[in-house]
């Protein structure tokens, strides 16, 4: 029995899974993470993140010791645009700067003021201009210039997946995929193993603090013996190149298949599709990025908060029994929630209209509105936000999306998956155990890179567990609500800007 270990490091939790060559998940476990967020600052204890990885892997090993003893490959994915400053041993010298940490934005804009060609140059070479807003380049600039003591102790600025790989192997390294949000690699060609001198020159980043870039198919190395002993896995297991969670999601959903896109709703909502060339739609925050393979780019569109608003509503606004009873609540309320619209922009909006000052809430409530209507409206609002985004993703690829594969914690709810199908008017395929689909896909990708699976195997093993088709009567309701949802955004935008100008 040949198996692999997949480690999925998110913003709010870590998942681990031991997966066989046939795609069987032999064991899985998760551990929660808690971020420290205040104003522009959003940090996470990277040592606590590592301990969560160790605990989750240990639980998997205890649950399936036989499968654990046959682990030959390890794969790690994580959220991205988050930076861990580490020393030469891979240990953090300061907290991780999360993707929602906006310090460094002014440092990024300074590049545009100092170099008149930088805006278009970054777009041409990389894809994203240096606008801060939580991008990794902004984090690095903030640490380099505003935290000189941290910078002096830093051997490398690593994304989370590369930090975990460093703890596993002792090797500090990245690749074109993991370093995408550093904005320092020329993405006009795939397979790059060097940073771009022009982008480095414009940014002023200290290149000695950047991890070397390895080819996507080059292993990082074996697990260190003492780490293997502590985890309970073979010291012969090979750790393979990291990917971000969107790139892993493309494997989980087989987004490379014509007419198919992947949808992940965890903390955030993300659409992913494949494309042959580097493309950018800055007006709607939709662009291509390097994927896990060097023959295709991925179109990714960060829609903003997805599962987090529902979690917030269930924990802090209305109390209906939590996520475990969500489907029962959704069944009690007709499509459209009595006309109530939920606006999911609780921490700013992202694609297709980026605005950090935008905030959300409910509109069109009446005396007939109850807690069940608010819960259903929350799920519908997240879906309406995706429906606003989808045409812009299709425009970038030039191909229609005929079906979506839905993964992430939200996909555990058949009711929410049906809402997505009804609002987007597309069939939605939901894999078995969608909450561990990303960790599973990361393990399968590691087996592919280890030489045990080919690309066709990855496509075959991404097959779904069931399909939900749009209900025409429900879509008719949502089609009437969709333009009002988008109109509310524009109507409230100046009000949000005035109320949140200092945030």
Coordinates of N, CA and C in Angstrom, one line a residue, residues 8-183:
X8 N -3.0 20.7 4.4 CA -3.7 21.9 3.9 C -3.7 22.9 5.0
X9 N -3.0 24.0 4.8 CA -2.8 25.0 5.9 C -3.7 26.2 5.5
X10 N -4.8 26.4 6.2 CA -5.6 27.5 5.9 C -5.4 28.7 6.9
X11 N -6.3 29.6 6.8 CA -6.3 30.8 7.7 C -6.8 30.4 9.0
X12 N -7.9 29.6 9.1 CA -8.5 29.3 10.4 C -8.3 27.9 10.8
X13 N -7.7 27.0 10.0 CA -7.5 25.6 10.4 C -6.4 25.0 9.6
X14 N -5.9 23.9 10.1 CA -5.0 23.0 9.4 C -5.7 21.7 9.2
X15 N -5.6 21.1 8.0 CA -6.1 19.8 7.7 C -5.0 18.9 7.2
X16 N -5.0 17.6 7.7 CA -4.0 16.6 7.2 C -4.8 15.4 6.7
X17 N -4.3 14.7 5.7 CA -4.9 13.5 5.2 C -3.9 12.6 4.7
X18 N -4.1 11.3 5.0 CA -3.3 10.2 4.4 C -4.1 9.6 3.3
X19 N -3.6 9.6 2.1 CA -4.3 9.2 0.9 C -3.6 8.1 0.1
X20 N -4.3 7.1 -0.4 CA -3.8 6.1 -1.1 C -3.8 6.4 -2.6
X21 N -3.1 5.5 -3.4 CA -3.0 5.6 -4.8 C -4.4 5.6 -5.5
X22 N -5.4 5.0 -4.9 CA -6.7 5.0 -5.5 C -7.6 6.1 -5.0
X23 N -7.0 7.1 -4.3 CA -7.7 8.2 -3.8 C -8.4 8.0 -2.5
X24 N -8.3 6.8 -1.9 CA -8.9 6.6 -0.6 C -8.3 7.4 0.4
X25 N -9.1 8.1 1.2 CA -8.6 8.9 2.4 C -8.6 7.9 3.6
X26 N -7.4 7.5 4.0 CA -7.3 6.5 5.1 C -7.5 7.2 6.5
X27 N -7.1 8.4 6.6 CA -7.3 9.2 7.8 C -7.2 10.7 7.5
X28 N -7.9 11.4 8.3 CA -7.9 12.9 8.2 C -8.1 13.5 9.6
X29 N -7.5 14.7 9.8 CA -7.7 15.4 11.1 C -7.5 16.8 10.8
X30 N -8.1 17.7 11.7 CA -8.0 19.1 11.5 C -7.7 19.7 12.9
X31 N -7.1 20.9 12.9 CA -6.8 21.7 14.1 C -7.1 23.1 13.8
X32 N -7.7 23.8 14.7 CA -8.0 25.2 14.5 C -6.8 26.2 14.7
X33 N -6.9 27.3 14.0 CA -5.9 28.4 14.2 C -6.7 29.7 14.5
X34 N -6.0 30.5 15.3 CA -6.7 31.8 15.7 C -5.7 32.9 15.3
X35 N -6.2 33.8 14.5 CA -5.5 35.0 14.0 C -5.6 36.1 15.0
X36 N -4.7 37.0 15.0 CA -4.7 38.3 15.8 C -4.9 39.4 14.8
X37 N -6.2 39.9 14.8 CA -6.5 41.0 13.8 C -7.0 42.2 14.5
X38 N -6.4 43.3 14.1 CA -6.9 44.6 14.7 C -6.5 45.7 13.7
X39 N -7.5 46.4 13.1 CA -7.2 47.4 12.2 C -6.5 46.9 10.9
X40 N -5.4 47.5 10.5 CA -4.7 47.0 9.4 C -3.8 45.8 9.7
X41 N -3.7 45.5 10.9 CA -2.8 44.4 11.3 C -3.6 43.0 11.3
X42 N -3.0 42.0 10.7 CA -3.6 40.7 10.8 C -2.4 39.7 10.8
X43 N -2.2 39.1 12.0 CA -1.0 38.2 12.2 C -1.5 36.8 12.7
X44 N -0.5 35.9 12.6 CA -0.8 34.5 13.1 C 0.5 34.0 13.6
X45 N 0.5 33.3 14.7 CA 1.7 32.7 15.3 C 2.1 31.5 14.5
X46 N 3.2 31.7 13.7 CA 3.7 30.6 12.8 C 4.1 29.4 13.6
X47 N 4.6 29.5 14.8 CA 5.0 28.4 15.6 C 3.7 27.6 16.0
X48 N 2.7 28.3 16.3 CA 1.4 27.7 16.6 C 0.8 26.9 15.4
X49 N 1.1 27.5 14.2 CA 0.6 26.9 13.0 C 1.4 25.6 12.8
X50 N 2.7 25.6 13.0 CA 3.5 24.3 12.9 C 3.0 23.3 13.9
X51 N 2.7 23.7 15.2 CA 2.2 22.8 16.2 C 0.9 22.2 15.7
X52 N 0.1 23.0 15.1 CA -1.2 22.5 14.6 C -1.0 21.4 13.5
X53 N 0.0 21.6 12.6 CA 0.4 20.6 11.6 C 0.8 19.3 12.3
X54 N 1.7 19.5 13.3 CA 2.2 18.3 14.0 C 1.1 17.5 14.7
X55 N 0.1 18.2 15.3 CA -1.0 17.6 16.0 C -1.9 16.9 15.0
X56 N -2.2 17.6 13.9 CA -3.1 17.0 12.9 C -2.5 15.7 12.2
X57 N -1.2 15.8 11.9 CA -0.6 14.7 11.3 C -0.5 13.5 12.3
X58 N -0.2 13.9 13.6 CA -0.1 12.8 14.6 C -1.5 12.1 14.8
X59 N -2.6 12.9 14.7 CA -3.9 12.3 14.8 C -4.2 11.3 13.6
X60 N -3.7 11.7 12.4 CA -3.9 10.8 11.3 C -3.1 9.5 11.4
X61 N -1.8 9.7 11.9 CA -1.0 8.5 12.1 C -1.6 7.6 13.1
X62 N -2.1 8.1 14.2 CA -2.7 7.3 15.2 C -4.0 6.6 14.7
X63 N -4.7 7.2 13.8 CA -5.9 6.6 13.3 C -5.7 5.6 12.2
X64 N -4.6 5.7 11.5 CA -4.3 4.7 10.4 C -2.8 4.4 10.4
X65 N -2.2 3.7 11.4 CA -0.8 3.5 11.5 C -0.3 2.7 10.3
X66 N -1.0 1.8 9.8 CA -0.6 1.0 8.7 C -0.4 1.8 7.4
X67 N -1.4 2.7 7.1 CA -1.3 3.6 6.0 C -0.2 4.6 6.2
X68 N 0.0 5.1 7.4 CA 1.1 6.0 7.7 C 2.4 5.4 7.5
X69 N 2.6 4.2 7.8 CA 3.9 3.5 7.6 C 4.3 3.4 6.1
X70 N 3.3 3.6 5.2 CA 3.6 3.4 3.8 C 3.7 4.8 3.1
X71 N 3.8 5.9 3.8 CA 3.9 7.2 3.2 C 5.2 7.4 2.4
X72 N 5.1 7.7 1.2 CA 6.3 7.9 0.3 C 6.5 9.3 -0.1
X73 N 5.4 10.1 0.0 CA 5.5 11.5 -0.5 C 4.6 12.4 0.4
X74 N 5.1 13.6 0.5 CA 4.3 14.6 1.3 C 4.1 15.9 0.5
X75 N 2.9 16.4 0.5 CA 2.6 17.6 -0.2 C 2.0 18.6 0.8
X76 N 2.3 19.9 0.6 CA 1.8 20.9 1.4 C 1.2 22.0 0.6
X77 N 0.0 22.4 0.9 CA -0.6 23.6 0.3 C -1.0 24.6 1.4
X78 N -1.2 25.8 1.1 CA -1.6 26.8 2.1 C -2.3 28.0 1.5
X79 N -2.9 28.8 2.3 CA -3.3 30.1 1.9 C -2.0 30.9 1.4
X80 N -2.2 31.9 0.6 CA -1.1 32.6 0.1 C -1.2 34.1 0.4
X81 N -0.2 34.8 -0.2 CA -0.1 36.3 0.1 C 0.1 36.5 1.6
X82 N 0.7 35.6 2.3 CA 1.0 35.6 3.7 C 2.5 35.3 3.9
X83 N 3.2 36.0 4.7 CA 4.7 36.0 4.8 C 5.1 35.6 6.2
X84 N 6.0 34.6 6.3 CA 6.6 34.2 7.5 C 8.1 34.5 7.4
X85 N 8.6 35.5 8.3 CA 10.1 35.7 8.3 C 10.8 34.6 9.1
X86 N 11.7 33.9 8.5 CA 12.3 32.8 9.2 C 13.8 32.9 9.3
X87 N 14.5 32.3 10.3 CA 15.9 32.2 10.3 C 16.4 31.1 9.5
X88 N 17.7 30.9 9.5 CA 18.4 29.9 8.7 C 17.9 28.5 8.9
X89 N 17.3 28.2 10.1 CA 16.8 26.9 10.5 C 15.3 26.8 10.1
X90 N 14.7 27.8 9.5 CA 13.3 27.8 9.2 C 12.4 28.1 10.3
X91 N 12.9 28.7 11.4 CA 12.1 29.0 12.5 C 11.6 30.5 12.4
X92 N 10.4 30.8 12.7 CA 9.9 32.2 12.6 C 10.6 33.1 13.6
X93 N 11.0 34.3 13.1 CA 11.5 35.3 13.9 C 10.5 36.4 14.3
X94 N 9.3 36.3 13.7 CA 8.2 37.3 14.0 C 6.9 36.6 13.5
X95 N 5.8 37.1 13.9 CA 4.5 36.5 13.5 C 4.3 36.6 12.0
X96 N 3.6 35.6 11.5 CA 3.2 35.7 10.1 C 2.3 36.9 9.8
X97 N 2.6 37.5 8.7 CA 1.7 38.6 8.1 C 0.7 37.9 7.2
X98 N -0.6 37.9 7.6 CA -1.6 37.3 6.8 C -2.0 38.1 5.6
X99 N -2.8 37.5 4.7 CA -3.2 38.1 3.5 C -4.1 39.3 3.7
X100 N -4.7 39.4 4.9 CA -5.6 40.6 5.2 C -4.8 41.7 5.9
X101 N -3.5 41.5 6.1 CA -2.7 42.6 6.8 C -2.3 43.6 5.7
X102 N -2.7 44.8 5.9 CA -2.6 45.9 4.9 C -1.4 46.8 5.2
X103 N -0.6 46.5 6.2 CA 0.6 47.3 6.4 C 1.6 47.0 5.2
X104 N 2.3 48.0 4.8 CA 3.1 47.9 3.6 C 2.5 48.4 2.3
X105 N 1.2 48.8 2.4 CA 0.5 49.3 1.2 C 1.2 50.6 0.8
X106 N 1.5 51.5 1.7 CA 2.1 52.8 1.3 C 3.5 52.5 0.7
X107 N 4.2 51.6 1.3 CA 5.5 51.2 0.7 C 5.4 50.7 -0.8
X108 N 4.3 50.0 -1.0 CA 4.0 49.5 -2.4 C 3.7 50.7 -3.3
X109 N 2.9 51.6 -2.9 CA 2.5 52.8 -3.7 C 3.8 53.6 -4.0
X110 N 4.7 53.6 -3.1 CA 5.9 54.4 -3.3 C 6.7 54.0 -4.5
X111 N 6.6 52.7 -4.8 CA 7.3 52.2 -6.0 C 6.7 52.9 -7.3
X112 N 5.4 53.1 -7.3 CA 4.7 53.7 -8.4 C 5.1 55.2 -8.5
X113 N 5.2 55.8 -7.4 CA 5.6 57.2 -7.4 C 7.1 57.4 -7.9
X114 N 7.9 56.5 -7.5 CA 9.4 56.6 -7.8 C 9.7 56.2 -9.2
X115 N 8.9 55.3 -9.8 CA 9.2 54.7 -11.1 C 8.0 54.8 -12.0
X116 N 8.1 55.7 -13.0 CA 6.9 56.0 -13.8 C 6.5 54.8 -14.7
X117 N 7.4 53.9 -15.0 CA 7.1 52.7 -15.8 C 6.7 51.5 -15.0
X118 N 6.7 51.6 -13.7 CA 6.5 50.5 -12.8 C 5.1 49.9 -12.9
X119 N 4.1 50.7 -13.0 CA 2.7 50.2 -13.0 C 2.5 49.2 -14.2
X120 N 2.7 49.7 -15.4 CA 2.5 48.9 -16.6 C 3.6 47.8 -16.7
X121 N 4.8 48.1 -16.1 CA 5.8 47.1 -16.2 C 5.5 45.9 -15.3
X122 N 4.9 46.1 -14.1 CA 4.5 45.0 -13.2 C 3.4 44.2 -13.9
X123 N 2.5 44.9 -14.5 CA 1.4 44.2 -15.2 C 1.9 43.3 -16.3
X124 N 2.8 43.9 -17.1 CA 3.3 43.1 -18.2 C 4.1 41.9 -17.8
X125 N 5.0 42.1 -16.8 CA 5.9 41.0 -16.4 C 5.3 40.1 -15.4
X126 N 4.6 40.6 -14.4 CA 4.1 39.7 -13.4 C 2.6 39.5 -13.5
X127 N 1.8 40.6 -13.6 CA 0.4 40.5 -13.7 C -0.4 41.4 -12.8
X128 N 0.3 41.7 -11.6 CA -0.4 42.6 -10.6 C 0.5 43.8 -10.3
X129 N 0.0 45.0 -10.4 CA 0.8 46.2 -10.0 C 1.1 46.2 -8.5
X130 N 2.1 47.0 -8.1 CA 2.4 47.0 -6.6 C 1.5 48.0 -5.9
X131 N 0.3 47.4 -5.5 CA -0.7 48.3 -4.8 C -0.9 47.9 -3.4
X132 N -0.1 47.0 -2.8 CA -0.2 46.6 -1.4 C -1.5 45.9 -1.2
X133 N -2.3 46.3 -0.2 CA -3.6 45.7 0.0 C -3.5 44.3 0.5
X134 N -2.4 43.9 1.2 CA -2.3 42.6 1.7 C -1.5 41.6 0.8
X135 N -0.9 42.1 -0.3 CA -0.1 41.3 -1.1 C 1.3 41.1 -0.4
X136 N 1.9 39.9 -0.8 CA 3.2 39.6 -0.1 C 4.3 40.6 -0.3
X137 N 4.3 41.2 -1.5 CA 5.3 42.3 -1.7 C 5.2 43.4 -0.6
X138 N 4.0 43.7 -0.3 CA 3.8 44.8 0.7 C 4.2 44.3 2.1
X139 N 4.0 43.0 2.4 CA 4.5 42.5 3.7 C 6.0 42.5 3.8
X140 N 6.7 42.1 2.7 CA 8.1 42.1 2.7 C 8.7 43.5 2.8
X141 N 8.1 44.5 2.1 CA 8.5 45.8 2.2 C 8.3 46.4 3.6
X142 N 7.2 46.1 4.2 CA 6.9 46.6 5.5 C 8.0 46.0 6.5
X143 N 8.2 44.7 6.4 CA 9.2 44.1 7.3 C 10.6 44.7 7.1
X144 N 11.0 44.8 5.8 CA 12.3 45.3 5.5 C 12.6 46.7 6.0
X145 N 11.6 47.6 5.7 CA 11.8 49.0 6.0 C 11.3 49.5 7.4
X146 N 10.3 48.9 7.9 CA 9.6 49.4 9.1 C 9.9 48.5 10.3
X147 N 10.5 47.3 10.1 CA 10.9 46.4 11.2 C 12.3 45.9 11.0
X148 N 13.3 46.9 11.1 CA 14.7 46.5 10.7 C 15.2 45.4 11.6
X149 N 14.8 45.3 12.9 CA 15.3 44.3 13.7 C 14.8 42.9 13.3
X150 N 13.6 42.8 12.8 CA 13.1 41.5 12.2 C 13.8 41.2 10.9
X151 N 14.0 42.2 10.1 CA 14.7 42.0 8.8 C 16.1 41.5 9.0
X152 N 16.8 42.0 10.0 CA 18.2 41.6 10.3 C 18.3 40.2 10.7
X153 N 17.2 39.7 11.4 CA 17.2 38.3 11.9 C 16.7 37.3 10.8
X154 N 16.2 37.8 9.7 CA 15.5 37.0 8.7 C 16.5 36.4 7.7
X155 N 16.4 35.1 7.5 CA 17.2 34.5 6.4 C 16.4 34.4 5.2
X156 N 15.0 34.3 5.3 CA 14.2 34.2 4.1 C 12.8 34.6 4.5
X157 N 12.1 35.2 3.6 CA 10.6 35.5 3.7 C 9.9 34.4 3.0
X158 N 9.2 33.6 3.7 CA 8.5 32.4 3.1 C 7.0 32.5 3.2
X159 N 6.4 32.0 2.2 CA 4.9 31.8 2.2 C 4.6 30.6 3.2
X160 N 3.4 30.5 3.7 CA 3.2 29.4 4.7 C 3.5 28.0 4.2
X161 N 3.2 27.6 3.0 CA 3.5 26.3 2.5 C 5.0 26.0 2.5
X162 N 5.8 27.1 2.1 CA 7.2 27.0 2.1 C 7.8 26.9 3.5
X163 N 7.1 27.6 4.5 CA 7.5 27.6 5.9 C 7.4 26.2 6.4
X164 N 6.2 25.5 6.1 CA 6.0 24.2 6.6 C 7.0 23.2 6.0
X165 N 7.2 23.4 4.7 CA 8.2 22.5 4.0 C 9.6 22.7 4.6
X166 N 9.9 23.9 5.0 CA 11.2 24.2 5.7 C 11.3 23.5 7.0
X167 N 10.2 23.5 7.8 CA 10.2 22.8 9.1 C 10.3 21.3 8.8
X168 N 9.7 20.8 7.8 CA 9.8 19.3 7.5 C 11.2 18.9 7.0
X169 N 11.8 19.7 6.2 CA 13.1 19.3 5.5 C 14.3 20.0 6.0
X170 N 14.2 21.2 6.5 CA 15.3 22.0 6.8 C 15.8 22.8 5.7
X171 N 15.1 22.8 4.5 CA 15.5 23.5 3.3 C 14.6 24.7 3.1
X172 N 15.2 25.9 2.9 CA 14.4 27.1 2.6 C 14.4 27.2 1.1
X173 N 13.2 27.2 0.6 CA 13.0 27.2 -0.9 C 11.6 27.6 -1.2
X174 N 11.4 28.1 -2.4 CA 10.1 28.4 -3.0 C 10.1 27.9 -4.4
X175 N 9.0 28.3 -5.1 CA 8.9 28.1 -6.6 C 8.0 29.2 -7.2
X176 N 7.9 29.1 -8.5 CA 7.2 30.2 -9.2 C 5.7 30.2 -8.7
X177 N 5.2 29.1 -8.4 CA 3.8 29.1 -7.9 C 3.6 29.7 -6.5
X178 N 4.5 29.2 -5.6 CA 4.3 29.7 -4.2 C 4.7 31.2 -4.0
X179 N 5.6 31.6 -4.9 CA 6.1 33.0 -4.8 C 5.3 34.0 -5.7
X180 N 4.2 33.6 -6.1 CA 3.4 34.5 -7.0 C 3.2 35.8 -6.4
X181 N 2.7 35.9 -5.2 CA 2.3 37.2 -4.6 C 3.5 38.0 -4.1
X182 N 4.7 37.5 -4.2 CA 5.9 38.3 -4.0 C 6.0 39.4 -5.1
X183 N 5.4 39.1 -6.3 CA 5.3 40.0 -7.4 C 6.8 40.3 -8.0

